[in-house]
Amino acid sequence: MKINVRQICFIMFAYTVASKLLTYPTQLASLSGRDLLFPALLDFAVTGVIIWAVAYMCSRTKKTFFGMVADTFGGVFSRIVACLFALFFLFCALFPILEQKQYVHAIFYDTVPSLIVFLPFFAFSVYAACKDFLNIGRCADICFPIFAIAIFCILIMSFGEVRLDNLLPVLKTGAGGIFKGARYSLFRFTEPAYMLFFVGRFDYKKGDAAKITLSYAAAGALTIITLAAFYGIYSGLAVDTQFAISKLSLYFPAINVVGRVDLVALYALEIVQLFALALNIQLAVYCIKTCIYMRDFKKEGKYFAPVCSLSVNAVLFVLVILLNHSFTDVAQAFAKWGWIPALAFAFVVPVICWALKKGGGYER
């Protein structure tokens, strides 16, 4: 087995929250106003149900996702599915890369051109995407304590300035604003697709589905607390306040005396955010490898994974260059249309998997 349930729980908790701390709060504030907690709650609730369904499916099979597809529809169809998922994970990686590029430039290195600042990420990504699921699990073990300490420090520094009455009165936006916020944010909720690729890769024990689902529920609760803190501090100004996590602790009293001590926590949190982003690229590379070799992985050459990783990252790097000055347009396009591929690959496909053949199986 390549990963264990503890590591999956860490991914469902830490990576989920870390990936929703930059522009997600601002987007929800602009779409749903002071009712921003409700579209988040709706998305997390629906996504949590799908994650439970996939996690529970692990108790019914030892096959991997592509193993089930191949045994049900054949190897050719499985290769097609692998290609489609490779494109999907590239889609999942593109917006977070552009988001991170803007964030790192604005918060840490605002005097250096943004492309130069973010170039080292691709060196890290090329290396990380070569690794298998064993490495994904080990990275989760490393990231979890870093994330827990960093987010705790940031929230503690922010709570003194939070005014929860800024969230009142509730449910005045109307159902239209709430459902629009949920739909336009859905492209950020791709965790069930990750869970789909953990099927057959850990030794399932009774209660593991509940552990994984509760980890995701905890991530949802922590994200909602962060959203409440953000709007509780900035209220109507939240719609114009980008990169929420970096703004939560700005009014911490000690900053006026000792300087931006919160930057230490933000740097630590950035490590987790980069690993969460790299997971999409790792899975895209895995899908490409599966598309080419399927079950005969012994034919995979020593340099095949690095070449795949380099190729995938080269595509993303070209897209980043082409879209370097179009972040707002990309964000609007993802919000308007990104829910469609997210719904198909992260919600519909995991449910369909319950109809696939589950006996036997192969590992990798």
mmCIF file of C-alpha atoms in Angstrom:
data_model
loop_
_atom_site.group_PDB
_atom_site.id
_atom_site.type_symbol
_atom_site.label_atom_id
_atom_site.label_comp_id
_atom_site.label_asym_id
_atom_site.label_seq_id
_atom_site.Cartn_x
_atom_site.Cartn_y
_atom_site.Cartn_z
ATOM 1 C CA MET A 1 0.000 0.000 0.000
ATOM 2 C CA LYS A 2 1.205 3.488 -0.862
ATOM 3 C CA ILE A 3 -0.532 5.643 1.755
ATOM 4 C CA ASN A 4 -2.367 5.241 5.050
ATOM 5 C CA VAL A 5 -5.590 6.640 6.432
ATOM 6 C CA ARG A 6 -3.829 9.039 8.800
ATOM 7 C CA GLN A 7 -2.116 10.728 5.869
ATOM 8 C CA ILE A 8 -5.372 10.899 3.903
ATOM 9 C CA CYS A 9 -7.009 12.592 6.902
ATOM 10 C CA PHE A 10 -4.169 15.116 7.036
ATOM 11 C CA ILE A 11 -4.643 15.862 3.324
ATOM 12 C CA MET A 12 -8.408 16.227 3.674
ATOM 13 C CA PHE A 13 -7.918 18.625 6.592
ATOM 14 C CA ALA A 14 -4.773 20.670 6.032
ATOM 15 C CA TYR A 15 -4.696 20.822 2.232
ATOM 16 C CA THR A 16 -8.412 21.628 2.035
ATOM 17 C CA VAL A 17 -8.143 24.637 4.325
ATOM 18 C CA ALA A 18 -4.799 25.812 2.936
ATOM 19 C CA SER A 19 -6.178 25.929 -0.610
ATOM 20 C CA LYS A 20 -9.077 28.202 0.405
ATOM 21 C CA LEU A 21 -7.342 30.990 2.296
ATOM 22 C CA LEU A 22 -6.340 33.418 -0.446
ATOM 23 C CA THR A 23 -9.030 34.728 -2.819
ATOM 24 C CA TYR A 24 -11.907 32.447 -1.798
ATOM 25 C CA PRO A 25 -13.075 34.669 1.117
ATOM 26 C CA THR A 26 -13.024 37.789 -1.058
ATOM 27 C CA GLN A 27 -14.938 36.014 -3.820
ATOM 28 C CA LEU A 28 -17.644 34.870 -1.415
ATOM 29 C CA ALA A 29 -17.882 38.333 0.146
ATOM 30 C CA SER A 30 -18.467 39.890 -3.277
ATOM 31 C CA LEU A 31 -21.103 37.296 -4.238
ATOM 32 C CA SER A 32 -22.965 36.724 -0.982
ATOM 33 C CA GLY A 33 -22.040 39.638 1.272
ATOM 34 C CA ARG A 34 -22.410 39.026 4.994
ATOM 35 C CA ASP A 35 -24.054 35.676 4.189
ATOM 36 C CA LEU A 36 -20.759 34.299 2.848
ATOM 37 C CA LEU A 37 -20.808 31.494 5.428
ATOM 38 C CA PHE A 38 -23.868 29.850 3.898
ATOM 39 C CA PRO A 39 -22.559 29.101 0.379
ATOM 40 C CA ALA A 40 -19.387 27.763 1.993
ATOM 41 C CA LEU A 41 -21.458 25.556 4.291
ATOM 42 C CA LEU A 42 -23.499 24.302 1.321
ATOM 43 C CA ASP A 43 -20.424 23.428 -0.752
ATOM 44 C CA PHE A 44 -18.686 21.721 2.153
ATOM 45 C CA ALA A 45 -21.803 19.725 3.035
ATOM 46 C CA VAL A 46 -22.308 18.387 -0.507
ATOM 47 C CA THR A 47 -18.600 17.699 -0.969
ATOM 48 C CA GLY A 48 -18.435 15.937 2.395
ATOM 49 C CA VAL A 49 -21.198 13.538 1.359
ATOM 50 C CA ILE A 50 -19.293 12.628 -1.828
ATOM 51 C CA ILE A 51 -16.070 12.141 0.128
ATOM 52 C CA TRP A 52 -17.871 9.808 2.520
ATOM 53 C CA ALA A 53 -19.270 7.833 -0.441
ATOM 54 C CA VAL A 54 -15.793 7.384 -1.952
ATOM 55 C CA ALA A 55 -14.177 6.593 1.409
ATOM 56 C CA TYR A 56 -16.842 4.023 2.208
ATOM 57 C CA MET A 57 -16.369 2.473 -1.237
ATOM 58 C CA CYS A 58 -12.833 1.616 -0.098
ATOM 59 C CA SER A 59 -14.386 -0.948 2.230
ATOM 60 C CA ARG A 60 -15.891 -2.714 -0.792
ATOM 61 C CA THR A 61 -12.834 -2.988 -3.036
ATOM 62 C CA LYS A 62 -9.066 -3.224 -3.114
ATOM 63 C CA LYS A 63 -8.893 -2.008 -6.686
ATOM 64 C CA THR A 64 -7.576 1.358 -7.679
ATOM 65 C CA PHE A 65 -9.846 3.733 -9.583
ATOM 66 C CA PHE A 66 -8.327 2.879 -12.964
ATOM 67 C CA GLY A 67 -8.405 -0.798 -12.024
ATOM 68 C CA MET A 68 -12.172 -0.616 -11.601
ATOM 69 C CA VAL A 69 -12.612 1.310 -14.857
ATOM 70 C CA ALA A 70 -10.406 -1.111 -16.824
ATOM 71 C CA ASP A 71 -12.115 -4.222 -15.460
ATOM 72 C CA THR A 72 -15.551 -2.775 -16.214
ATOM 73 C CA PHE A 73 -15.091 -1.063 -19.581
ATOM 74 C CA GLY A 74 -11.682 -2.269 -20.803
ATOM 75 C CA GLY A 75 -8.197 -0.861 -21.078
ATOM 76 C CA VAL A 76 -8.875 1.536 -23.962
ATOM 77 C CA PHE A 77 -11.692 3.279 -22.120
ATOM 78 C CA SER A 78 -9.550 3.424 -18.986
ATOM 79 C CA ARG A 79 -6.817 5.170 -20.951
ATOM 80 C CA ILE A 80 -9.332 7.725 -22.202
ATOM 81 C CA VAL A 81 -10.493 8.356 -18.640
ATOM 82 C CA ALA A 82 -6.854 8.751 -17.548
ATOM 83 C CA CYS A 83 -6.302 11.385 -20.265
ATOM 84 C CA LEU A 84 -9.416 13.269 -19.209
ATOM 85 C CA PHE A 85 -8.391 13.253 -15.556
ATOM 86 C CA ALA A 86 -4.894 14.444 -16.502
ATOM 87 C CA LEU A 87 -6.504 17.452 -18.207
ATOM 88 C CA PHE A 88 -8.791 17.948 -15.220
ATOM 89 C CA PHE A 89 -5.907 18.072 -12.746
ATOM 90 C CA LEU A 90 -4.077 20.509 -15.015
ATOM 91 C CA PHE A 91 -7.229 22.615 -14.903
ATOM 92 C CA CYS A 92 -7.246 22.287 -11.090
ATOM 93 C CA ALA A 93 -3.617 23.416 -10.890
ATOM 94 C CA LEU A 94 -3.793 26.439 -13.194
ATOM 95 C CA PHE A 95 -5.851 28.841 -11.100
ATOM 96 C CA PRO A 96 -4.056 28.074 -7.793
ATOM 97 C CA ILE A 97 -0.714 28.660 -9.535
ATOM 98 C CA LEU A 98 -1.832 32.076 -10.786
ATOM 99 C CA GLU A 99 -3.354 32.791 -7.377
ATOM 100 C CA GLN A 100 -0.153 31.834 -5.572
ATOM 101 C CA LYS A 101 1.943 33.902 -7.976
ATOM 102 C CA GLN A 102 -0.122 36.983 -7.213
ATOM 103 C CA TYR A 103 -0.061 36.272 -3.490
ATOM 104 C CA VAL A 104 3.669 35.649 -3.155
ATOM 105 C CA HIS A 105 4.458 38.769 -5.158
ATOM 106 C CA ALA A 106 2.030 41.000 -3.248
ATOM 107 C CA ILE A 107 2.797 39.802 0.284
ATOM 108 C CA PHE A 108 6.440 38.726 0.300
ATOM 109 C CA TYR A 109 8.359 40.182 -2.682
ATOM 110 C CA ASP A 110 6.463 43.158 -4.070
ATOM 111 C CA THR A 111 9.610 44.839 -5.456
ATOM 112 C CA VAL A 112 10.628 41.882 -7.647
ATOM 113 C CA PRO A 113 8.870 40.976 -10.938
ATOM 114 C CA SER A 114 6.204 38.379 -10.192
ATOM 115 C CA LEU A 115 7.395 35.819 -12.752
ATOM 116 C CA ILE A 116 10.921 35.823 -11.348
ATOM 117 C CA VAL A 117 9.556 35.473 -7.815
ATOM 118 C CA PHE A 118 7.481 32.437 -8.720
ATOM 119 C CA LEU A 119 9.966 30.664 -10.983
ATOM 120 C CA PRO A 120 11.420 28.515 -8.129
ATOM 121 C CA PHE A 121 7.993 26.931 -7.677
ATOM 122 C CA PHE A 122 8.342 25.098 -10.970
ATOM 123 C CA ALA A 123 11.686 23.631 -9.910
ATOM 124 C CA PHE A 124 9.967 22.329 -6.783
ATOM 125 C CA SER A 125 6.966 21.141 -8.790
ATOM 126 C CA VAL A 126 9.062 19.228 -11.337
ATOM 127 C CA TYR A 127 10.741 17.320 -8.514
ATOM 128 C CA ALA A 128 7.543 16.709 -6.513
ATOM 129 C CA ALA A 129 5.511 15.515 -9.508
ATOM 130 C CA CYS A 130 8.028 12.726 -10.165
ATOM 131 C CA LYS A 131 7.155 11.103 -6.858
ATOM 132 C CA ASP A 132 4.512 8.470 -6.145
ATOM 133 C CA PHE A 133 1.751 8.112 -3.565
ATOM 134 C CA LEU A 134 4.217 7.095 -0.864
ATOM 135 C CA ASN A 135 5.786 10.539 -1.171
ATOM 136 C CA ILE A 136 2.366 12.229 -1.150
ATOM 137 C CA GLY A 137 1.623 10.598 2.192
ATOM 138 C CA ARG A 138 4.971 11.537 3.704
ATOM 139 C CA CYS A 139 4.526 15.161 2.604
ATOM 140 C CA ALA A 140 1.150 15.213 4.351
ATOM 141 C CA ASP A 141 2.805 14.012 7.572
ATOM 142 C CA ILE A 142 5.273 16.893 7.341
ATOM 143 C CA CYS A 143 2.721 19.542 6.407
ATOM 144 C CA PHE A 144 0.106 18.819 9.057
ATOM 145 C CA PRO A 145 1.986 20.086 12.149
ATOM 146 C CA ILE A 146 3.283 23.097 10.198
ATOM 147 C CA PHE A 147 -0.255 23.943 9.136
ATOM 148 C CA ALA A 148 -1.742 23.433 12.604
ATOM 149 C CA ILE A 149 0.759 25.748 14.300
ATOM 150 C CA ALA A 150 0.635 28.425 11.569
ATOM 151 C CA ILE A 151 -3.156 28.677 11.309
ATOM 152 C CA PHE A 152 -3.510 28.643 15.104
ATOM 153 C CA CYS A 153 -1.125 31.583 15.435
ATOM 154 C CA ILE A 154 -2.840 33.594 12.694
ATOM 155 C CA LEU A 155 -6.321 33.060 14.097
ATOM 156 C CA ILE A 156 -5.211 33.883 17.649
ATOM 157 C CA MET A 157 -3.687 37.154 16.407
ATOM 158 C CA SER A 158 -6.899 38.037 14.576
ATOM 159 C CA PHE A 159 -9.652 37.234 17.086
ATOM 160 C CA GLY A 160 -9.196 40.410 19.146
ATOM 161 C CA GLU A 161 -10.392 42.500 16.197
ATOM 162 C CA VAL A 162 -13.305 40.307 15.061
ATOM 163 C CA ARG A 163 -16.801 41.786 15.386
ATOM 164 C CA LEU A 164 -19.307 39.052 14.731
ATOM 165 C CA ASP A 165 -22.136 41.591 14.576
ATOM 166 C CA ASN A 166 -20.778 42.480 11.128
ATOM 167 C CA LEU A 167 -22.313 39.177 9.995
ATOM 168 C CA LEU A 168 -25.791 40.284 11.097
ATOM 169 C CA PRO A 169 -28.525 40.212 9.992
ATOM 170 C CA VAL A 170 -28.200 36.787 8.362
ATOM 171 C CA LEU A 171 -29.884 35.464 5.219
ATOM 172 C CA LYS A 172 -30.652 38.929 3.833
ATOM 173 C CA THR A 173 -28.760 38.290 0.607
ATOM 174 C CA GLY A 174 -31.465 35.957 -0.627
ATOM 175 C CA ALA A 175 -31.327 32.438 -2.017
ATOM 176 C CA GLY A 176 -30.018 33.731 -5.345
ATOM 177 C CA GLY A 177 -26.878 35.235 -3.817
ATOM 178 C CA ILE A 178 -26.220 32.178 -1.671
ATOM 179 C CA PHE A 179 -26.607 29.659 -4.489
ATOM 180 C CA LYS A 180 -24.590 31.855 -6.836
ATOM 181 C CA GLY A 181 -21.788 31.981 -4.287
ATOM 182 C CA ALA A 182 -21.903 28.194 -3.922
ATOM 183 C CA ARG A 183 -21.926 27.584 -7.687
ATOM 184 C CA TYR A 184 -19.211 30.102 -8.536
ATOM 185 C CA SER A 185 -16.965 28.621 -5.831
ATOM 186 C CA LEU A 186 -17.508 24.980 -6.745
ATOM 187 C CA PHE A 187 -14.345 24.770 -8.860
ATOM 188 C CA ARG A 188 -12.377 25.011 -5.610
ATOM 189 C CA PHE A 189 -14.012 21.866 -4.184
ATOM 190 C CA THR A 190 -12.183 19.060 -5.972
ATOM 191 C CA GLU A 191 -11.256 16.981 -2.919
ATOM 192 C CA PRO A 192 -13.494 14.024 -3.917
ATOM 193 C CA ALA A 193 -11.348 13.625 -7.037
ATOM 194 C CA TYR A 194 -8.268 13.322 -4.810
ATOM 195 C CA MET A 195 -10.057 10.769 -2.666
ATOM 196 C CA LEU A 196 -10.911 8.796 -5.799
ATOM 197 C CA PHE A 197 -7.195 8.267 -6.433
ATOM 198 C CA PHE A 198 -6.604 7.047 -2.887
ATOM 199 C CA VAL A 199 -9.052 4.170 -3.405
ATOM 200 C CA GLY A 200 -7.196 0.852 -3.235
ATOM 201 C CA ARG A 201 -4.030 2.495 -1.930
ATOM 202 C CA PHE A 202 -4.506 2.044 1.804
ATOM 203 C CA ASP A 203 -5.498 -0.814 4.065
ATOM 204 C CA TYR A 204 -9.094 -0.005 4.933
ATOM 205 C CA LYS A 205 -10.234 -0.708 8.489
ATOM 206 C CA LYS A 206 -13.640 -0.308 10.055
ATOM 207 C CA GLY A 207 -14.364 3.339 10.787
ATOM 208 C CA ASP A 208 -11.861 4.763 8.280
ATOM 209 C CA ALA A 209 -14.617 6.322 6.169
ATOM 210 C CA ALA A 210 -15.865 8.170 9.246
ATOM 211 C CA LYS A 211 -12.332 9.374 10.102
ATOM 212 C CA ILE A 212 -11.768 10.725 6.602
ATOM 213 C CA THR A 213 -15.188 12.380 6.460
ATOM 214 C CA LEU A 214 -14.779 13.947 9.903
ATOM 215 C CA SER A 215 -11.366 15.288 8.853
ATOM 216 C CA TYR A 216 -13.018 16.994 5.922
ATOM 217 C CA ALA A 217 -15.829 18.266 8.133
ATOM 218 C CA ALA A 218 -13.215 19.749 10.471
ATOM 219 C CA ALA A 219 -11.606 21.449 7.466
ATOM 220 C CA GLY A 220 -14.998 22.902 6.556
ATOM 221 C CA ALA A 221 -15.535 24.160 10.104
ATOM 222 C CA LEU A 222 -12.095 25.788 10.240
ATOM 223 C CA THR A 223 -12.591 27.415 6.838
ATOM 224 C CA ILE A 224 -15.954 28.824 7.940
ATOM 225 C CA ILE A 225 -14.358 30.164 11.138
ATOM 226 C CA THR A 226 -11.720 31.872 8.990
ATOM 227 C CA LEU A 227 -14.406 33.348 6.729
ATOM 228 C CA ALA A 228 -16.285 34.637 9.774
ATOM 229 C CA ALA A 229 -13.110 36.200 11.182
ATOM 230 C CA PHE A 230 -12.325 37.825 7.827
ATOM 231 C CA TYR A 231 -15.754 39.397 7.390
ATOM 232 C CA GLY A 232 -15.951 40.190 11.093
ATOM 233 C CA ILE A 233 -12.839 42.356 10.730
ATOM 234 C CA TYR A 234 -13.384 43.960 7.319
ATOM 235 C CA SER A 235 -17.172 43.907 6.874
ATOM 236 C CA GLY A 236 -18.076 45.832 3.704
ATOM 237 C CA LEU A 237 -14.408 46.309 2.838
ATOM 238 C CA ALA A 238 -13.981 42.532 2.458
ATOM 239 C CA VAL A 239 -14.965 42.682 -1.221
ATOM 240 C CA ASP A 240 -11.861 44.796 -1.924
ATOM 241 C CA THR A 241 -9.474 42.963 0.436
ATOM 242 C CA GLN A 242 -7.467 40.349 -1.428
ATOM 243 C CA PHE A 243 -5.516 37.458 0.098
ATOM 244 C CA ALA A 244 -7.598 37.230 3.255
ATOM 245 C CA ILE A 245 -5.251 35.084 5.305
ATOM 246 C CA SER A 246 -2.502 37.704 5.100
ATOM 247 C CA LYS A 247 -4.868 40.445 6.290
ATOM 248 C CA LEU A 248 -6.396 38.725 9.329
ATOM 249 C CA SER A 249 -3.559 39.538 11.707
ATOM 250 C CA LEU A 250 -2.725 43.047 10.469
ATOM 251 C CA TYR A 251 -4.296 44.678 13.523
ATOM 252 C CA PHE A 252 -2.611 42.469 16.096
ATOM 253 C CA PRO A 253 -1.323 44.968 18.745
ATOM 254 C CA ALA A 254 2.191 43.477 18.959
ATOM 255 C CA ILE A 255 2.820 44.275 15.294
ATOM 256 C CA ASN A 256 3.069 47.980 16.142
ATOM 257 C CA VAL A 257 5.891 47.164 18.580
ATOM 258 C CA VAL A 258 7.904 44.306 17.058
ATOM 259 C CA GLY A 259 6.866 44.446 13.407
ATOM 260 C CA ARG A 260 5.172 41.855 11.162
ATOM 261 C CA VAL A 261 5.628 38.793 13.360
ATOM 262 C CA ASP A 262 2.695 37.243 11.517
ATOM 263 C CA LEU A 263 4.882 36.862 8.433
ATOM 264 C CA VAL A 264 6.606 33.912 10.110
ATOM 265 C CA ALA A 265 3.275 32.077 10.265
ATOM 266 C CA LEU A 266 2.412 33.133 6.705
ATOM 267 C CA TYR A 267 5.728 31.780 5.412
ATOM 268 C CA ALA A 268 5.075 28.486 7.209
ATOM 269 C CA LEU A 269 1.555 28.316 5.815
ATOM 270 C CA GLU A 270 2.891 28.944 2.327
ATOM 271 C CA ILE A 271 4.802 25.654 2.530
ATOM 272 C CA VAL A 272 1.546 23.763 3.042
ATOM 273 C CA GLN A 273 -0.196 25.722 0.296
ATOM 274 C CA LEU A 274 2.526 24.788 -2.182
ATOM 275 C CA PHE A 275 2.305 21.100 -1.331
ATOM 276 C CA ALA A 276 -1.492 21.274 -1.680
ATOM 277 C CA LEU A 277 -1.037 22.848 -5.103
ATOM 278 C CA ALA A 278 1.604 20.304 -6.126
ATOM 279 C CA LEU A 279 -0.828 17.456 -5.408
ATOM 280 C CA ASN A 280 -2.799 18.406 -8.532
ATOM 281 C CA ILE A 281 0.337 18.223 -10.654
ATOM 282 C CA GLN A 282 1.415 14.929 -9.091
ATOM 283 C CA LEU A 283 -1.948 13.386 -9.947
ATOM 284 C CA ALA A 284 -1.836 14.783 -13.495
ATOM 285 C CA VAL A 285 1.539 13.099 -14.034
ATOM 286 C CA TYR A 286 0.219 9.848 -12.552
ATOM 287 C CA CYS A 287 -2.737 9.933 -14.966
ATOM 288 C CA ILE A 288 -0.417 10.390 -17.930
ATOM 289 C CA LYS A 289 1.735 7.471 -16.787
ATOM 290 C CA THR A 290 -1.375 5.333 -16.374
ATOM 291 C CA CYS A 291 -2.625 6.310 -19.818
ATOM 292 C CA ILE A 292 0.595 5.078 -21.412
ATOM 293 C CA TYR A 293 1.409 1.984 -19.351
ATOM 294 C CA MET A 294 -1.855 0.963 -17.652
ATOM 295 C CA ARG A 295 -1.087 -2.278 -15.763
ATOM 296 C CA ASP A 296 2.315 -3.067 -17.240
ATOM 297 C CA PHE A 297 4.241 -0.585 -15.117
ATOM 298 C CA LYS A 298 7.471 -2.595 -15.312
ATOM 299 C CA LYS A 299 8.006 -1.112 -18.771
ATOM 300 C CA GLU A 300 8.215 2.366 -17.306
ATOM 301 C CA GLY A 301 11.734 3.643 -17.854
ATOM 302 C CA LYS A 302 13.875 5.303 -15.238
ATOM 303 C CA TYR A 303 13.492 8.731 -16.792
ATOM 304 C CA PHE A 304 9.868 8.496 -17.855
ATOM 305 C CA ALA A 305 8.394 10.097 -14.711
ATOM 306 C CA PRO A 306 10.828 13.062 -14.801
ATOM 307 C CA VAL A 307 10.057 13.629 -18.487
ATOM 308 C CA CYS A 308 6.297 13.552 -17.782
ATOM 309 C CA SER A 309 6.736 15.918 -14.870
ATOM 310 C CA LEU A 310 8.873 18.297 -16.906
ATOM 311 C CA SER A 311 6.353 18.280 -19.751
ATOM 312 C CA VAL A 312 3.358 18.957 -17.505
ATOM 313 C CA ASN A 313 5.151 21.771 -15.708
ATOM 314 C CA ALA A 314 6.305 23.232 -19.019
ATOM 315 C CA VAL A 315 2.672 23.447 -20.159
ATOM 316 C CA LEU A 316 1.686 25.150 -16.932
ATOM 317 C CA PHE A 317 4.644 27.523 -17.129
ATOM 318 C CA VAL A 318 3.685 28.595 -20.656
ATOM 319 C CA LEU A 319 0.108 29.188 -19.510
ATOM 320 C CA VAL A 320 1.343 31.245 -16.568
ATOM 321 C CA ILE A 321 3.394 33.428 -18.928
ATOM 322 C CA LEU A 322 0.473 33.880 -21.330
ATOM 323 C CA LEU A 323 -1.918 34.746 -18.483
ATOM 324 C CA ASN A 324 0.564 36.777 -16.461
ATOM 325 C CA HIS A 325 -1.495 39.975 -16.655
ATOM 326 C CA SER A 326 -4.936 38.409 -16.880
ATOM 327 C CA PHE A 327 -5.547 37.102 -13.363
ATOM 328 C CA THR A 328 -8.864 38.933 -12.963
ATOM 329 C CA ASP A 329 -10.187 37.599 -16.271
ATOM 330 C CA VAL A 330 -9.056 34.064 -15.400
ATOM 331 C CA ALA A 331 -10.696 34.287 -11.968
ATOM 332 C CA GLN A 332 -13.961 35.391 -13.564
ATOM 333 C CA ALA A 333 -13.791 32.597 -16.159
ATOM 334 C CA PHE A 334 -13.140 29.947 -13.498
ATOM 335 C CA ALA A 335 -15.973 31.291 -11.363
ATOM 336 C CA LYS A 336 -18.424 31.346 -14.269
ATOM 337 C CA TRP A 337 -17.524 28.055 -15.962
ATOM 338 C CA GLY A 338 -15.188 26.147 -13.652
ATOM 339 C CA TRP A 339 -18.047 24.512 -11.754
ATOM 340 C CA ILE A 340 -18.858 22.372 -14.817
ATOM 341 C CA PRO A 341 -15.654 20.260 -14.925
ATOM 342 C CA ALA A 342 -15.555 20.249 -11.115
ATOM 343 C CA LEU A 343 -19.082 18.878 -10.967
ATOM 344 C CA ALA A 344 -18.349 16.240 -13.604
ATOM 345 C CA PHE A 345 -15.023 14.918 -12.317
ATOM 346 C CA ALA A 346 -15.229 15.541 -8.558
ATOM 347 C CA PHE A 347 -18.912 14.822 -7.949
ATOM 348 C CA VAL A 348 -20.511 12.787 -10.751
ATOM 349 C CA VAL A 349 -17.632 10.382 -11.491
ATOM 350 C CA PRO A 350 -17.130 9.352 -7.818
ATOM 351 C CA VAL A 351 -20.825 8.483 -7.585
ATOM 352 C CA ILE A 352 -20.702 6.515 -10.856
ATOM 353 C CA CYS A 353 -17.787 4.511 -9.466
ATOM 354 C CA TRP A 354 -20.212 2.669 -7.200
ATOM 355 C CA ALA A 355 -21.487 0.916 -10.348
ATOM 356 C CA LEU A 356 -18.016 -0.353 -11.392
ATOM 357 C CA LYS A 357 -16.665 -3.853 -10.802
ATOM 358 C CA LYS A 358 -14.959 -4.031 -7.416
ATOM 359 C CA GLY A 359 -13.688 -7.598 -7.068
ATOM 360 C CA GLY A 360 -9.982 -8.442 -7.382
ATOM 361 C CA GLY A 361 -7.770 -5.517 -8.301
ATOM 362 C CA TYR A 362 -4.202 -4.430 -8.811
ATOM 363 C CA GLU A 363 -1.948 -2.037 -6.999
ATOM 364 C CA ARG A 364 -0.183 1.152 -8.150
#
